[in-house]
XYZ file of C-alpha atoms in Angstrom:
369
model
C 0.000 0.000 0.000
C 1.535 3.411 -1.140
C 2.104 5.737 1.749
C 3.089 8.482 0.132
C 0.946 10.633 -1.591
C 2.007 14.398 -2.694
C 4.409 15.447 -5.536
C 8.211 17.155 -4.359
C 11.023 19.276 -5.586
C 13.013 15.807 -5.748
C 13.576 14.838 -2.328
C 12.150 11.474 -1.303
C 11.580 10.477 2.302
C 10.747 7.549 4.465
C 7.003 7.176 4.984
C 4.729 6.523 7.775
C 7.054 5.846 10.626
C 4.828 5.207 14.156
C 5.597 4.687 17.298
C 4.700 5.287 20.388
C 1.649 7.381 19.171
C 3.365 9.675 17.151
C 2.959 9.234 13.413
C 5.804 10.458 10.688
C 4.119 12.807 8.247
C 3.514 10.494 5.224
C 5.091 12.021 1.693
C 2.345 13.535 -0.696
C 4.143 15.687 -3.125
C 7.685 15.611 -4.167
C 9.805 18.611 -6.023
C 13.004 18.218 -7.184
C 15.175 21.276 -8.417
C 18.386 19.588 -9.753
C 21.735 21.098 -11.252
C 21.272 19.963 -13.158
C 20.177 20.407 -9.642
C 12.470 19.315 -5.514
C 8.147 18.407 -3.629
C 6.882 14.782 -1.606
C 3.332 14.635 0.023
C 4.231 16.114 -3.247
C 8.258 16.383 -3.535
C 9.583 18.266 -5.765
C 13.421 18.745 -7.141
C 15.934 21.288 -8.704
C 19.143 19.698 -9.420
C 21.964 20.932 -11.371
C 23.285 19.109 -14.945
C 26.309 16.652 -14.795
C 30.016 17.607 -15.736
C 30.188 19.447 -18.932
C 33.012 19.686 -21.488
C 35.461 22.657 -21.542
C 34.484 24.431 -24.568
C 30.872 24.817 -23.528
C 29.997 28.459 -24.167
C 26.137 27.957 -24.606
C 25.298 24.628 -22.972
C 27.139 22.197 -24.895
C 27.635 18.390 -24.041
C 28.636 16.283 -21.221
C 31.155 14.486 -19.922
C 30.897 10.776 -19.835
C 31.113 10.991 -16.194
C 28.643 13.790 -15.867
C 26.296 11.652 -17.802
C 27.093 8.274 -15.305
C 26.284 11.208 -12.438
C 22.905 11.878 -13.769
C 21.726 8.434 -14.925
C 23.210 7.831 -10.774
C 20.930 10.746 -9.318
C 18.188 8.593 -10.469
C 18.935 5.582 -9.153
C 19.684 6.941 -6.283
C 16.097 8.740 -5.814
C 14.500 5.568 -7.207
C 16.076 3.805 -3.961
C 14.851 6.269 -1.508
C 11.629 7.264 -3.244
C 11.101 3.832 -4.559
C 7.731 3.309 -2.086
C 6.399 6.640 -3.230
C 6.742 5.881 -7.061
C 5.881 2.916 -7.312
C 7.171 0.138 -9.529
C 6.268 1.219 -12.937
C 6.318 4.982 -14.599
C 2.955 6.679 -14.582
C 2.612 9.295 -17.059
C -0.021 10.973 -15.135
C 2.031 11.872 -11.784
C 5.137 13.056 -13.003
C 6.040 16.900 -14.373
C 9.611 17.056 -15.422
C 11.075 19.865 -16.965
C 14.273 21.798 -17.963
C 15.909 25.079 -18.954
C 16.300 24.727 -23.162
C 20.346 24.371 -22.083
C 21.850 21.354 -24.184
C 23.154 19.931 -21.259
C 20.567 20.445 -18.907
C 18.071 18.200 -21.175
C 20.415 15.748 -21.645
C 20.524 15.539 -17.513
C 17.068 15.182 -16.977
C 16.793 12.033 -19.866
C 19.407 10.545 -17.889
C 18.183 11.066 -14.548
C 14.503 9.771 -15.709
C 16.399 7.319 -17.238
C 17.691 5.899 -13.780
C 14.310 6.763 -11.699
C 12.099 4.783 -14.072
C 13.752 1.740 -15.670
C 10.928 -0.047 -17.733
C 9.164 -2.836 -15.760
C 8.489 -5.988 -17.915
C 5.217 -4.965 -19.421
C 6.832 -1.471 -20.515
C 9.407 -2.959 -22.044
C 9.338 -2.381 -26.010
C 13.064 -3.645 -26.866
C 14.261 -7.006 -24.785
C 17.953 -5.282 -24.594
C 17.323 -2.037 -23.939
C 16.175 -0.854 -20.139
C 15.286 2.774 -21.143
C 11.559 3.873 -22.056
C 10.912 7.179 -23.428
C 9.545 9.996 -20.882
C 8.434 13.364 -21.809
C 9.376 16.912 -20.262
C 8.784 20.178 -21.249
C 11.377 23.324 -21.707
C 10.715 27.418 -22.440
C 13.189 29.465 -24.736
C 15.403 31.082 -21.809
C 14.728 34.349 -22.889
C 10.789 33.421 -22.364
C 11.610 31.481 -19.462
C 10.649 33.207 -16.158
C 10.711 29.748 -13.904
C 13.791 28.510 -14.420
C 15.419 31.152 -16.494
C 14.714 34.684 -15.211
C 17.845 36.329 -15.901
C 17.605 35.916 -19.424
C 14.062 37.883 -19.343
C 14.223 41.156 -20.960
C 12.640 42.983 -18.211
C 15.064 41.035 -15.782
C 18.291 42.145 -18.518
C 16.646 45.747 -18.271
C 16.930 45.604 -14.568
C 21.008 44.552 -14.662
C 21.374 46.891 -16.624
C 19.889 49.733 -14.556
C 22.115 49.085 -11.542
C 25.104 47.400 -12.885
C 26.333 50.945 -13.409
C 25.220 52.472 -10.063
C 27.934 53.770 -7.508
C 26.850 51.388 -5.032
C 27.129 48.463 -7.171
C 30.493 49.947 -8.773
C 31.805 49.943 -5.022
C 31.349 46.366 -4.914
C 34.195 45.934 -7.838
C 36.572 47.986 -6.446
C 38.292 44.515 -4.829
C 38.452 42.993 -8.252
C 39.315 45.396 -10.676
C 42.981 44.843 -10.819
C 42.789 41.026 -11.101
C 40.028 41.560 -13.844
C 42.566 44.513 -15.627
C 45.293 41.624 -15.647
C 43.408 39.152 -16.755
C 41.645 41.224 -19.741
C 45.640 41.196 -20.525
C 46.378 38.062 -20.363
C 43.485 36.304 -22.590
C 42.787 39.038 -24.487
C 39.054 38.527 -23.187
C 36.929 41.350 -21.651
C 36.854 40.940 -17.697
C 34.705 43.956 -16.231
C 31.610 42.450 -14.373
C 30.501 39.464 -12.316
C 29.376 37.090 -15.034
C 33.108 37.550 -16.259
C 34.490 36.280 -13.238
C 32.127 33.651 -13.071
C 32.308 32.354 -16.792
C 36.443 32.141 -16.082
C 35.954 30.285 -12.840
C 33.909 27.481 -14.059
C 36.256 27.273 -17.171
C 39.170 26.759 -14.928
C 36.921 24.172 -12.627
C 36.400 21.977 -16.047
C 39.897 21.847 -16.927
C 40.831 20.847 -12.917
C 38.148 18.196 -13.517
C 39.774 17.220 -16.856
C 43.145 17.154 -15.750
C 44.056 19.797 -17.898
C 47.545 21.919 -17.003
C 45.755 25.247 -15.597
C 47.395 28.482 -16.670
C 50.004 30.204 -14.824
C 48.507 33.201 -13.745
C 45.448 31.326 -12.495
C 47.052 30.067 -9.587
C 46.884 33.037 -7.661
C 43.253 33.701 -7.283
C 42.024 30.050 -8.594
C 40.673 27.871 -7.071
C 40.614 29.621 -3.817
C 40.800 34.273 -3.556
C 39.075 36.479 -5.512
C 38.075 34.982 -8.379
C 35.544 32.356 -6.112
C 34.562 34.986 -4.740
C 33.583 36.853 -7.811
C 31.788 33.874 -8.467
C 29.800 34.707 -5.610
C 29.394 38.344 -6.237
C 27.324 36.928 -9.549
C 25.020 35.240 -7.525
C 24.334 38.078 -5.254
C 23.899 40.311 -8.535
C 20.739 38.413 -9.333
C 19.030 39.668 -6.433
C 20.791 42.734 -6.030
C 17.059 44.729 -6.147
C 13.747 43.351 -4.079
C 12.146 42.476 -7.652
C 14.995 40.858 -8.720
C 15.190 38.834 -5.457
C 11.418 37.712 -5.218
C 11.501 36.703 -9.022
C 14.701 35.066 -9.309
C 14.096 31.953 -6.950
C 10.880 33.263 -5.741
C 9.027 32.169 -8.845
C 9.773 28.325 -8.618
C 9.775 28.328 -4.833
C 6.418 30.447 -5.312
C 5.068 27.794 -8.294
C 6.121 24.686 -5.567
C 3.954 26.348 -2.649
C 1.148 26.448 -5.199
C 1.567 22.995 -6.668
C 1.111 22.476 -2.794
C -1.718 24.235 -1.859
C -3.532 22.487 -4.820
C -2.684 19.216 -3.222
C -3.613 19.790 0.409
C -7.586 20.609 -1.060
C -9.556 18.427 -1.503
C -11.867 19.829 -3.876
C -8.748 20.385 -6.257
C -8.024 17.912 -9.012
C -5.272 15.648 -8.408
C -2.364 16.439 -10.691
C 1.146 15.336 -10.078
C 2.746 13.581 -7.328
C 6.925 14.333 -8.259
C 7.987 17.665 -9.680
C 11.090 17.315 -11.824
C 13.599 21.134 -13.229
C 16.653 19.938 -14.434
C 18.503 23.555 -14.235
C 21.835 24.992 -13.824
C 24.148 25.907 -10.515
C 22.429 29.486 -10.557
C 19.209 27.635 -9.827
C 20.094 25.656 -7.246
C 21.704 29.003 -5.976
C 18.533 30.895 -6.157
C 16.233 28.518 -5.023
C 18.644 28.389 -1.560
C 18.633 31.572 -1.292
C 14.560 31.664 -1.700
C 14.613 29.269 0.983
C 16.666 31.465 3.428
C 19.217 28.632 3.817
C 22.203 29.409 1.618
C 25.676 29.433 2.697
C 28.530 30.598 -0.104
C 29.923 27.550 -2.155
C 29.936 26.327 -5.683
C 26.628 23.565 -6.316
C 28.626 20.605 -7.598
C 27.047 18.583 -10.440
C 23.921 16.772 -10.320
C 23.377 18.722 -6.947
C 19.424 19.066 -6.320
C 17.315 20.700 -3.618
C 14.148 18.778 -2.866
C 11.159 19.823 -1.127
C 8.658 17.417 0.512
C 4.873 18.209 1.232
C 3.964 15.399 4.102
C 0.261 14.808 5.700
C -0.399 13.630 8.947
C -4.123 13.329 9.867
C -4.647 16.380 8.025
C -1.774 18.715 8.960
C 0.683 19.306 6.060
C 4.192 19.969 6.553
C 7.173 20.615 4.235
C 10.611 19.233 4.594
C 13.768 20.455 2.730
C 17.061 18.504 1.722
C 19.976 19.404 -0.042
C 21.485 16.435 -2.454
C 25.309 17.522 -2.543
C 26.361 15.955 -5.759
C 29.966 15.451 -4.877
C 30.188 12.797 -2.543
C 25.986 12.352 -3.410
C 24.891 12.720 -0.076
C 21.459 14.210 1.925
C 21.517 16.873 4.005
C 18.550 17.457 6.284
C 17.706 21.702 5.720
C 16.011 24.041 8.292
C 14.218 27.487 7.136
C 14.950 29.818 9.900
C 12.515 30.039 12.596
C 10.899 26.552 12.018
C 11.696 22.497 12.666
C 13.075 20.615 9.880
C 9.325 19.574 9.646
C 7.745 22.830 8.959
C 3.802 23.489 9.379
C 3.066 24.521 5.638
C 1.273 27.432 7.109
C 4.181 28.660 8.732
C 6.326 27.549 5.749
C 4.417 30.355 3.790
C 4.799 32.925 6.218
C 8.398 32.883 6.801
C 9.313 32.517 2.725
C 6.391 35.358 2.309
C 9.197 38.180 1.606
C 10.848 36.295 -1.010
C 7.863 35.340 -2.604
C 6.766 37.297 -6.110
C 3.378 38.669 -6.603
C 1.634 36.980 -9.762
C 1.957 40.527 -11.379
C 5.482 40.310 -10.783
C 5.910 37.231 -12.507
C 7.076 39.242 -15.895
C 9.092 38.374 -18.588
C 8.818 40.203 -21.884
C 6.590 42.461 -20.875
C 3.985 39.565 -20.354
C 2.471 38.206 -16.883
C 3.855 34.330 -16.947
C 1.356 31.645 -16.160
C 2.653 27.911 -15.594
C 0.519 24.895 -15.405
């Protein structure tokens, strides 16, 4: 008998534990945000995509061992969410999707791949375990879920402040590492995304083995240039819109998938809530959450939220899939248990959550399924 009922951001957790009187919130919705990186009651997951080549300016391939780390993510949510899936892959409960990113596609096939490995009678090849599973992307610059930044009313926003003394001030540290290495490549280095673009260059070649220039060494992998890496991050919330719209829109889409699942009069639509994204994502949605601490998502990170019922109360628990070593970690929003009261789940995220007339890109009001 299924326990668990709800869709989550993909993080999948035990179900039904009693004892003594008390009884473990079962799972009703699962998301999963992965990086390519969440809900379970309903879970739902983000997760971040695997390794990627080198020369990937605009979401190129994978490595091999990025793919093995996706195809892996699933398995590895198929054993812990096994009881909440059940055996066989039903169209009708699962919602995947992913940014329009090369790689981050290719993550999420290989990730459904490993979650839902054919069962005998959904076999249609007798030596081949893969079945074919739809998901659904948006062009990034149409994308306000899982793509804000690339909105041209988010773009028009960057641009506004990016100039601004105060923002300017925030430079000041970098500008003569980003004047020497503007030398040395012969490539522009002025702003954040600069800094950022270089860093994860330099982490693919370290991954690859590849000799790492000489004048990397003193601000790679460790100094200023990780830290200019984080100084992109901030810059996507750098103004309250920005903040409730870049994070705020998924985390405000899971409460909602949520909400829809908790009454009764509602439908039933999904149970597991699949984004195959990028590390900003993952980054974002943290940050949504109130629980980010500085570091660099590894691949095939994810964040997963879990929607749980007990005898009518909902709650929502959060975990953090690392990646590298692919571990759970158990996340707390500030001011609540790691079993939060949906209610007050709501309240404390209410700051970082957009309005629906917020939710803007191209000069249109965004409405998701």
């Amino acid at each position: 008998m299924r326990a668990i009922k709800f869709p989550a951001i993909i993080v999948l957790i035990e179900c039904a534990i009693r004892s003594a009187g008390f009884s473990y919130p079962q799972l009703k919705l699962l998301s999963v945000v992965r990086n390519i990186r969440y809900n379970m009651c309903n879970p739902s997951e983000v997760f971040r995509h695997g390794d990627r080549e080198i020369n990937d300016e605009i979401g190129g391939d994978l490595t091999q061992v990025g793919r093995l780390r996706a195809y892996r993510l699933g398995e590895i949510l198929r054993v812990r969410y096994g009881d909440f899936l059940g055996e066989e892959y039903e169209p009708s409960r699962l919602y995947a999707r992913s940014t329009e990113y090369i790689r981050a596609k290719m993550s999420l096939q290989l990730l459904l791949a490993g979650l839902f490995v054919p069962r005998e009678q959904q076999r249609w090849h007798e030596s081949l375990d893969w079945q074919p599973i739809p998901f659904s992307y948006a062009r990034s610059k149409e994308d306000v879920l899982l793509f804000p930044r690339d909105c041209p009313s988010f773009q028009r926003e960057m641009k506004r402040f990016i100039p601004s003394p105060g923002f300017q001030k925030l430079l000041d540290p970098y500008r003569e590492m980003m004047r020497n290495v503007t030398i040395w490549t012969g490539q522009e280095m002025s702003i954040p995304n600069h800094m950022f673009v270089l860093y994860h260059k330099l982490s693919s070649m370290q991954a690859l083995d590849e000799p790492l220039p000489k004048w990397s060494r003193d601000f790679f992998p460790y100094g200023l240039l990780l830290n200019g890496t984080y100084l992109e991050y901030d810059t996507h919330k750098y103004t309250d819109w920005m903040r409730r719209v870049n994070g705020g829109t998924l985390v405000r889409k899971i409460i909602d998938d949520m909400l829809n699942r908790t009454d009764e009069k509602y439908p039933r639509k999904r149970d597991v809530y699949l984004y195959s994204g990028h590390e900003l994502n993952v980054v974002s949605i943290l940050q949504s959450l109130k629980i980010w601490q500085p570091h660099i998502p590894e691949y095939s990170s994810a964040v997963i939220v879990e929607l749980r019922e007990d005898r009518k109360n909902y709650y929502v628990k959060v975990l953090y899939h690392k990646g590298i070593p692919p571990i759970f970690k158990e996340m707390q929003i500030p001011g609540c248990p790691s079993l939060c009261p949906l209610d007050r789940f709501i309240e404390l995220l209410s700051d970082n959550l957009p309005a629906y007339d917020e939710i803007i890109c191209d000069d249109k009001t965004v409405k998701f399924e």
